[in-house]
Amino acid sequence: MRPTEPRLLPLEDSQWSAEQRELLAPMQQRNGRVYNVFKTLARHPKLMKRWLPFANHLLFKSSLAARERELLILRVAHLRGAAYEWAQHVYQARVAGVSPEEIARVRVGPDAAGWDPLESALLAAA
């Protein structure tokens, strides 16, 4: 059974401590919004401080191209029923050049027609 509610709710702005405000300041989008993943991580500032460099490496410094990375993230999100992760990374996948048709095909998996051998292998590995 998949949860319908988050196990940990994101912190509301009014709940942020000074330390959390400092951690979250660089996470603010142009519209002032902070993604829920960061507002949830901010519940544990020490963990967030360690997680950010790891996530930064995965998202921006790994040897995978952005398109490959997003295909993998979408496949894992689909397999785990992670609706929030799926929704966030559909946008990122589009930015990385993944078409809407390919995004839909991620749900079908590595055996769907149209993947090149590397993409099929990545989806199978997920």
PDB file of N, CA, C and O in Angstrom, residues 19-78:
ATOM      1  N   GLU A  19      18.621  28.803  12.107  1.00  0.00           N
ATOM      2  CA  GLU A  19      19.495  27.869  11.378  1.00  0.00           C
ATOM      3  C   GLU A  19      18.801  27.342  10.125  1.00  0.00           C
ATOM      4  O   GLU A  19      19.413  27.255   9.055  1.00  0.00           O
ATOM      5  N   GLN A  20      17.534  26.997  10.251  1.00  0.00           N
ATOM      6  CA  GLN A  20      16.795  26.490   9.102  1.00  0.00           C
ATOM      7  C   GLN A  20      16.620  27.577   8.036  1.00  0.00           C
ATOM      8  O   GLN A  20      16.743  27.298   6.847  1.00  0.00           O
ATOM      9  N   ARG A  21      16.368  28.810   8.454  1.00  0.00           N
ATOM     10  CA  ARG A  21      16.257  29.915   7.497  1.00  0.00           C
ATOM     11  C   ARG A  21      17.559  30.077   6.702  1.00  0.00           C
ATOM     12  O   ARG A  21      17.538  30.282   5.495  1.00  0.00           O
ATOM     13  N   GLU A  22      18.672  29.959   7.407  1.00  0.00           N
ATOM     14  CA  GLU A  22      19.971  30.090   6.741  1.00  0.00           C
ATOM     15  C   GLU A  22      20.179  28.958   5.730  1.00  0.00           C
ATOM     16  O   GLU A  22      20.667  29.186   4.625  1.00  0.00           O
ATOM     17  N   LEU A  23      19.814  27.734   6.116  1.00  0.00           N
ATOM     18  CA  LEU A  23      19.954  26.591   5.206  1.00  0.00           C
ATOM     19  C   LEU A  23      19.026  26.699   4.000  1.00  0.00           C
ATOM     20  O   LEU A  23      19.394  26.307   2.890  1.00  0.00           O
ATOM     21  N   LEU A  24      17.840  27.210   4.213  1.00  0.00           N
ATOM     22  CA  LEU A  24      16.836  27.237   3.159  1.00  0.00           C
ATOM     23  C   LEU A  24      16.939  28.455   2.249  1.00  0.00           C
ATOM     24  O   LEU A  24      16.415  28.431   1.131  1.00  0.00           O
ATOM     25  N   ALA A  25      17.627  29.489   2.684  1.00  0.00           N
ATOM     26  CA  ALA A  25      17.727  30.714   1.877  1.00  0.00           C
ATOM     27  C   ALA A  25      18.241  30.441   0.459  1.00  0.00           C
ATOM     28  O   ALA A  25      17.649  30.921  -0.513  1.00  0.00           O
ATOM     29  N   PRO A  26      19.310  29.648   0.291  1.00  0.00           N
ATOM     30  CA  PRO A  26      19.785  29.399  -1.084  1.00  0.00           C
ATOM     31  C   PRO A  26      18.851  28.507  -1.905  1.00  0.00           C
ATOM     32  O   PRO A  26      19.005  28.397  -3.108  1.00  0.00           O
ATOM     33  N   MET A  27      17.887  27.875  -1.256  1.00  0.00           N
ATOM     34  CA  MET A  27      16.968  26.964  -1.941  1.00  0.00           C
ATOM     35  C   MET A  27      15.759  27.699  -2.519  1.00  0.00           C
ATOM     36  O   MET A  27      14.984  27.101  -3.256  1.00  0.00           O
ATOM     37  N   GLN A  28      15.603  28.955  -2.183  1.00  0.00           N
ATOM     38  CA  GLN A  28      14.427  29.691  -2.636  1.00  0.00           C
ATOM     39  C   GLN A  28      14.482  29.941  -4.134  1.00  0.00           C
ATOM     40  O   GLN A  28      15.511  30.335  -4.678  1.00  0.00           O
ATOM     41  N   GLN A  29      13.358  29.709  -4.777  1.00  0.00           N
ATOM     42  CA  GLN A  29      13.207  29.983  -6.201  1.00  0.00           C
ATOM     43  C   GLN A  29      13.005  31.489  -6.381  1.00  0.00           C
ATOM     44  O   GLN A  29      12.844  32.230  -5.420  1.00  0.00           O
ATOM     45  N   ARG A  30      12.957  31.929  -7.603  1.00  0.00           N
ATOM     46  CA  ARG A  30      12.755  33.358  -7.889  1.00  0.00           C
ATOM     47  C   ARG A  30      11.465  33.891  -7.278  1.00  0.00           C
ATOM     48  O   ARG A  30      11.376  35.048  -6.903  1.00  0.00           O
ATOM     49  N   ASN A  31      10.457  33.033  -7.185  1.00  0.00           N
ATOM     50  CA  ASN A  31       9.177  33.453  -6.630  1.00  0.00           C
ATOM     51  C   ASN A  31       9.144  33.338  -5.096  1.00  0.00           C
ATOM     52  O   ASN A  31       8.098  33.519  -4.486  1.00  0.00           O
ATOM     53  N   GLY A  32      10.279  33.011  -4.501  1.00  0.00           N
ATOM     54  CA  GLY A  32      10.360  32.876  -3.054  1.00  0.00           C
ATOM     55  C   GLY A  32       9.970  31.506  -2.532  1.00  0.00           C
ATOM     56  O   GLY A  32      10.114  31.227  -1.350  1.00  0.00           O
ATOM     57  N   ARG A  33       9.506  30.644  -3.409  1.00  0.00           N
ATOM     58  CA  ARG A  33       9.069  29.300  -3.019  1.00  0.00           C
ATOM     59  C   ARG A  33      10.277  28.412  -2.722  1.00  0.00           C
ATOM     60  O   ARG A  33      11.304  28.517  -3.389  1.00  0.00           O
ATOM     61  N   VAL A  34      10.129  27.532  -1.759  1.00  0.00           N
ATOM     62  CA  VAL A  34      11.136  26.514  -1.450  1.00  0.00           C
ATOM     63  C   VAL A  34      10.453  25.162  -1.668  1.00  0.00           C
ATOM     64  O   VAL A  34       9.355  24.927  -1.159  1.00  0.00           O
ATOM     65  N   TYR A  35      11.088  24.297  -2.436  1.00  0.00           N
ATOM     66  CA  TYR A  35      10.507  22.980  -2.687  1.00  0.00           C
ATOM     67  C   TYR A  35      10.310  22.226  -1.374  1.00  0.00           C
ATOM     68  O   TYR A  35      11.125  22.321  -0.442  1.00  0.00           O
ATOM     69  N   ASN A  36       9.244  21.430  -1.336  1.00  0.00           N
ATOM     70  CA  ASN A  36       8.910  20.680  -0.126  1.00  0.00           C
ATOM     71  C   ASN A  36      10.019  19.734   0.318  1.00  0.00           C
ATOM     72  O   ASN A  36      10.195  19.505   1.509  1.00  0.00           O
ATOM     73  N   VAL A  37      10.772  19.183  -0.615  1.00  0.00           N
ATOM     74  CA  VAL A  37      11.851  18.266  -0.232  1.00  0.00           C
ATOM     75  C   VAL A  37      12.841  18.971   0.697  1.00  0.00           C
ATOM     76  O   VAL A  37      13.301  18.404   1.687  1.00  0.00           O
ATOM     77  N   PHE A  38      13.141  20.241   0.409  1.00  0.00           N
ATOM     78  CA  PHE A  38      14.079  20.983   1.247  1.00  0.00           C
ATOM     79  C   PHE A  38      13.433  21.369   2.577  1.00  0.00           C
ATOM     80  O   PHE A  38      14.084  21.323   3.623  1.00  0.00           O
ATOM     81  N   LYS A  39      12.163  21.729   2.538  1.00  0.00           N
ATOM     82  CA  LYS A  39      11.465  22.097   3.780  1.00  0.00           C
ATOM     83  C   LYS A  39      11.285  20.881   4.684  1.00  0.00           C
ATOM     84  O   LYS A  39      11.195  21.029   5.899  1.00  0.00           O
ATOM     85  N   THR A  40      11.252  19.698   4.103  1.00  0.00           N
ATOM     86  CA  THR A  40      11.187  18.480   4.913  1.00  0.00           C
ATOM     87  C   THR A  40      12.563  18.151   5.478  1.00  0.00           C
ATOM     88  O   THR A  40      12.702  17.855   6.664  1.00  0.00           O
ATOM     89  N   LEU A  41      13.587  18.228   4.637  1.00  0.00           N
ATOM     90  CA  LEU A  41      14.949  17.964   5.104  1.00  0.00           C
ATOM     91  C   LEU A  41      15.371  18.935   6.202  1.00  0.00           C
ATOM     92  O   LEU A  41      16.150  18.572   7.092  1.00  0.00           O
ATOM     93  N   ALA A  42      14.853  20.139   6.153  1.00  0.00           N
ATOM     94  CA  ALA A  42      15.224  21.156   7.145  1.00  0.00           C
ATOM     95  C   ALA A  42      14.783  20.777   8.556  1.00  0.00           C
ATOM     96  O   ALA A  42      15.257  21.359   9.531  1.00  0.00           O
ATOM     97  N   ARG A  43      13.928  19.787   8.681  1.00  0.00           N
ATOM     98  CA  ARG A  43      13.565  19.305  10.024  1.00  0.00           C
ATOM     99  C   ARG A  43      14.793  18.772  10.759  1.00  0.00           C
ATOM    100  O   ARG A  43      14.829  18.724  11.972  1.00  0.00           O
ATOM    101  N   HIS A  44      15.782  18.343   9.984  1.00  0.00           N
ATOM    102  CA  HIS A  44      17.024  17.793  10.541  1.00  0.00           C
ATOM    103  C   HIS A  44      18.202  18.510   9.891  1.00  0.00           C
ATOM    104  O   HIS A  44      18.796  17.993   8.928  1.00  0.00           O
ATOM    105  N   PRO A  45      18.554  19.685  10.387  1.00  0.00           N
ATOM    106  CA  PRO A  45      19.602  20.494   9.745  1.00  0.00           C
ATOM    107  C   PRO A  45      20.923  19.771   9.535  1.00  0.00           C
ATOM    108  O   PRO A  45      21.564  19.940   8.491  1.00  0.00           O
ATOM    109  N   LYS A  46      21.354  18.948  10.493  1.00  0.00           N
ATOM    110  CA  LYS A  46      22.631  18.240  10.324  1.00  0.00           C
ATOM    111  C   LYS A  46      22.561  17.278   9.141  1.00  0.00           C
ATOM    112  O   LYS A  46      23.508  17.171   8.367  1.00  0.00           O
ATOM    113  N   LEU A  47      21.455  16.576   9.007  1.00  0.00           N
ATOM    114  CA  LEU A  47      21.274  15.675   7.864  1.00  0.00           C
ATOM    115  C   LEU A  47      21.240  16.477   6.567  1.00  0.00           C
ATOM    116  O   LEU A  47      21.896  16.108   5.586  1.00  0.00           O
ATOM    117  N   MET A  48      20.516  17.570   6.563  1.00  0.00           N
ATOM    118  CA  MET A  48      20.416  18.381   5.357  1.00  0.00           C
ATOM    119  C   MET A  48      21.788  18.881   4.910  1.00  0.00           C
ATOM    120  O   MET A  48      22.096  18.871   3.712  1.00  0.00           O
ATOM    121  N   LYS A  49      22.618  19.286   5.856  1.00  0.00           N
ATOM    122  CA  LYS A  49      23.960  19.782   5.523  1.00  0.00           C
ATOM    123  C   LYS A  49      24.795  18.700   4.847  1.00  0.00           C
ATOM    124  O   LYS A  49      25.642  18.994   4.005  1.00  0.00           O
ATOM    125  N   ARG A  50      24.593  17.453   5.215  1.00  0.00           N
ATOM    126  CA  ARG A  50      25.336  16.340   4.610  1.00  0.00           C
ATOM    127  C   ARG A  50      24.706  15.881   3.304  1.00  0.00           C
ATOM    128  O   ARG A  50      25.392  15.449   2.383  1.00  0.00           O
ATOM    129  N   TRP A  51      23.376  15.942   3.242  1.00  0.00           N
ATOM    130  CA  TRP A  51      22.653  15.471   2.067  1.00  0.00           C
ATOM    131  C   TRP A  51      22.863  16.393   0.872  1.00  0.00           C
ATOM    132  O   TRP A  51      22.980  15.912  -0.264  1.00  0.00           O
ATOM    133  N   LEU A  52      22.928  17.690   1.085  1.00  0.00           N
ATOM    134  CA  LEU A  52      23.030  18.642  -0.024  1.00  0.00           C
ATOM    135  C   LEU A  52      24.247  18.405  -0.923  1.00  0.00           C
ATOM    136  O   LEU A  52      24.099  18.389  -2.145  1.00  0.00           O
ATOM    137  N   PRO A  53      25.448  18.194  -0.375  1.00  0.00           N
ATOM    138  CA  PRO A  53      26.580  17.915  -1.275  1.00  0.00           C
ATOM    139  C   PRO A  53      26.402  16.611  -2.073  1.00  0.00           C
ATOM    140  O   PRO A  53      26.764  16.538  -3.241  1.00  0.00           O
ATOM    141  N   PHE A  54      25.821  15.611  -1.421  1.00  0.00           N
ATOM    142  CA  PHE A  54      25.567  14.336  -2.104  1.00  0.00           C
ATOM    143  C   PHE A  54      24.577  14.548  -3.253  1.00  0.00           C
ATOM    144  O   PHE A  54      24.828  14.127  -4.387  1.00  0.00           O
ATOM    145  N   ALA A  55      23.466  15.207  -2.975  1.00  0.00           N
ATOM    146  CA  ALA A  55      22.457  15.449  -4.003  1.00  0.00           C
ATOM    147  C   ALA A  55      23.018  16.326  -5.121  1.00  0.00           C
ATOM    148  O   ALA A  55      22.733  16.099  -6.300  1.00  0.00           O
ATOM    149  N   ASN A  56      23.805  17.316  -4.752  1.00  0.00           N
ATOM    150  CA  ASN A  56      24.431  18.192  -5.746  1.00  0.00           C
ATOM    151  C   ASN A  56      25.322  17.382  -6.688  1.00  0.00           C
ATOM    152  O   ASN A  56      25.318  17.589  -7.903  1.00  0.00           O
ATOM    153  N   HIS A  57      26.071  16.441  -6.129  1.00  0.00           N
ATOM    154  CA  HIS A  57      26.911  15.587  -6.970  1.00  0.00           C
ATOM    155  C   HIS A  57      26.048  14.754  -7.921  1.00  0.00           C
ATOM    156  O   HIS A  57      26.332  14.674  -9.119  1.00  0.00           O
ATOM    157  N   LEU A  58      25.021  14.123  -7.376  1.00  0.00           N
ATOM    158  CA  LEU A  58      24.167  13.285  -8.225  1.00  0.00           C
ATOM    159  C   LEU A  58      23.510  14.082  -9.346  1.00  0.00           C
ATOM    160  O   LEU A  58      23.424  13.617 -10.476  1.00  0.00           O
ATOM    161  N   LEU A  59      23.047  15.273  -9.020  1.00  0.00           N
ATOM    162  CA  LEU A  59      22.292  16.049 -10.000  1.00  0.00           C
ATOM    163  C   LEU A  59      23.163  16.819 -10.980  1.00  0.00           C
ATOM    164  O   LEU A  59      22.763  17.044 -12.117  1.00  0.00           O
ATOM    165  N   PHE A  60      24.349  17.251 -10.549  1.00  0.00           N
ATOM    166  CA  PHE A  60      25.096  18.173 -11.402  1.00  0.00           C
ATOM    167  C   PHE A  60      26.542  17.781 -11.695  1.00  0.00           C
ATOM    168  O   PHE A  60      27.162  18.374 -12.557  1.00  0.00           O
ATOM    169  N   LYS A  61      27.092  16.812 -10.976  1.00  0.00           N
ATOM    170  CA  LYS A  61      28.509  16.518 -11.143  1.00  0.00           C
ATOM    171  C   LYS A  61      28.812  15.054 -11.444  1.00  0.00           C
ATOM    172  O   LYS A  61      29.973  14.678 -11.501  1.00  0.00           O
ATOM    173  N   SER A  62      27.796  14.245 -11.626  1.00  0.00           N
ATOM    174  CA  SER A  62      28.057  12.834 -11.901  1.00  0.00           C
ATOM    175  C   SER A  62      28.470  12.657 -13.356  1.00  0.00           C
ATOM    176  O   SER A  62      28.374  13.577 -14.168  1.00  0.00           O
ATOM    177  N   SER A  63      28.879  11.465 -13.709  1.00  0.00           N
ATOM    178  CA  SER A  63      29.304  11.199 -15.079  1.00  0.00           C
ATOM    179  C   SER A  63      28.120  10.950 -16.011  1.00  0.00           C
ATOM    180  O   SER A  63      28.303  10.833 -17.219  1.00  0.00           O
ATOM    181  N   LEU A  64      26.911  10.871 -15.472  1.00  0.00           N
ATOM    182  CA  LEU A  64      25.733  10.693 -16.317  1.00  0.00           C
ATOM    183  C   LEU A  64      25.323  12.011 -16.944  1.00  0.00           C
ATOM    184  O   LEU A  64      25.346  13.058 -16.291  1.00  0.00           O
ATOM    185  N   ALA A  65      24.900  11.951 -18.172  1.00  0.00           N
ATOM    186  CA  ALA A  65      24.316  13.127 -18.815  1.00  0.00           C
ATOM    187  C   ALA A  65      22.960  13.407 -18.160  1.00  0.00           C
ATOM    188  O   ALA A  65      22.331  12.502 -17.587  1.00  0.00           O
ATOM    189  N   ALA A  66      22.501  14.648 -18.248  1.00  0.00           N
ATOM    190  CA  ALA A  66      21.238  15.037 -17.618  1.00  0.00           C
ATOM    191  C   ALA A  66      20.082  14.159 -18.103  1.00  0.00           C
ATOM    192  O   ALA A  66      19.233  13.737 -17.305  1.00  0.00           O
ATOM    193  N   ARG A  67      20.044  13.875 -19.382  1.00  0.00           N
ATOM    194  CA  ARG A  67      18.963  13.044 -19.926  1.00  0.00           C
ATOM    195  C   ARG A  67      18.981  11.651 -19.293  1.00  0.00           C
ATOM    196  O   ARG A  67      17.941  11.138 -18.870  1.00  0.00           O
ATOM    197  N   GLU A  68      20.146  11.031 -19.218  1.00  0.00           N
ATOM    198  CA  GLU A  68      20.269   9.696 -18.629  1.00  0.00           C
ATOM    199  C   GLU A  68      19.865   9.719 -17.157  1.00  0.00           C
ATOM    200  O   GLU A  68      19.148   8.835 -16.687  1.00  0.00           O
ATOM    201  N   ARG A  69      20.343  10.734 -16.443  1.00  0.00           N
ATOM    202  CA  ARG A  69      20.019  10.875 -15.018  1.00  0.00           C
ATOM    203  C   ARG A  69      18.510  10.973 -14.819  1.00  0.00           C
ATOM    204  O   ARG A  69      17.936  10.288 -13.974  1.00  0.00           O
ATOM    205  N   GLU A  70      17.853  11.783 -15.635  1.00  0.00           N
ATOM    206  CA  GLU A  70      16.418  11.977 -15.459  1.00  0.00           C
ATOM    207  C   GLU A  70      15.622  10.733 -15.833  1.00  0.00           C
ATOM    208  O   GLU A  70      14.606  10.430 -15.192  1.00  0.00           O
ATOM    209  N   LEU A  71      16.072   9.995 -16.842  1.00  0.00           N
ATOM    210  CA  LEU A  71      15.408   8.728 -17.153  1.00  0.00           C
ATOM    211  C   LEU A  71      15.488   7.775 -15.968  1.00  0.00           C
ATOM    212  O   LEU A  71      14.498   7.124 -15.607  1.00  0.00           O
ATOM    213  N   LEU A  72      16.651   7.703 -15.343  1.00  0.00           N
ATOM    214  CA  LEU A  72      16.816   6.838 -14.171  1.00  0.00           C
ATOM    215  C   LEU A  72      15.942   7.287 -13.012  1.00  0.00           C
ATOM    216  O   LEU A  72      15.286   6.464 -12.361  1.00  0.00           O
ATOM    217  N   ILE A  73      15.946   8.569 -12.725  1.00  0.00           N
ATOM    218  CA  ILE A  73      15.143   9.075 -11.611  1.00  0.00           C
ATOM    219  C   ILE A  73      13.664   8.795 -11.859  1.00  0.00           C
ATOM    220  O   ILE A  73      12.942   8.348 -10.956  1.00  0.00           O
ATOM    221  N   LEU A  74      13.204   9.043 -13.087  1.00  0.00           N
ATOM    222  CA  LEU A  74      11.798   8.778 -13.391  1.00  0.00           C
ATOM    223  C   LEU A  74      11.461   7.297 -13.256  1.00  0.00           C
ATOM    224  O   LEU A  74      10.391   6.941 -12.739  1.00  0.00           O
ATOM    225  N   ARG A  75      12.360   6.433 -13.704  1.00  0.00           N
ATOM    226  CA  ARG A  75      12.087   4.994 -13.599  1.00  0.00           C
ATOM    227  C   ARG A  75      11.992   4.560 -12.139  1.00  0.00           C
ATOM    228  O   ARG A  75      11.083   3.812 -11.763  1.00  0.00           O
ATOM    229  N   VAL A  76      12.898   5.025 -11.325  1.00  0.00           N
ATOM    230  CA  VAL A  76      12.847   4.681  -9.896  1.00  0.00           C
ATOM    231  C   VAL A  76      11.576   5.250  -9.269  1.00  0.00           C
ATOM    232  O   VAL A  76      10.895   4.576  -8.493  1.00  0.00           O
ATOM    233  N   ALA A  77      11.244   6.496  -9.596  1.00  0.00           N
ATOM    234  CA  ALA A  77      10.025   7.100  -9.053  1.00  0.00           C
ATOM    235  C   ALA A  77       8.796   6.283  -9.449  1.00  0.00           C
ATOM    236  O   ALA A  77       7.907   6.044  -8.622  1.00  0.00           O
ATOM    237  N   HIS A  78       8.758   5.837 -10.694  1.00  0.00           N
ATOM    238  CA  HIS A  78       7.632   5.012 -11.143  1.00  0.00           C
ATOM    239  C   HIS A  78       7.596   3.686 -10.381  1.00  0.00           C
ATOM    240  O   HIS A  78       6.549   3.285  -9.864  1.00  0.00           O
TER     241      HIS A  78
END
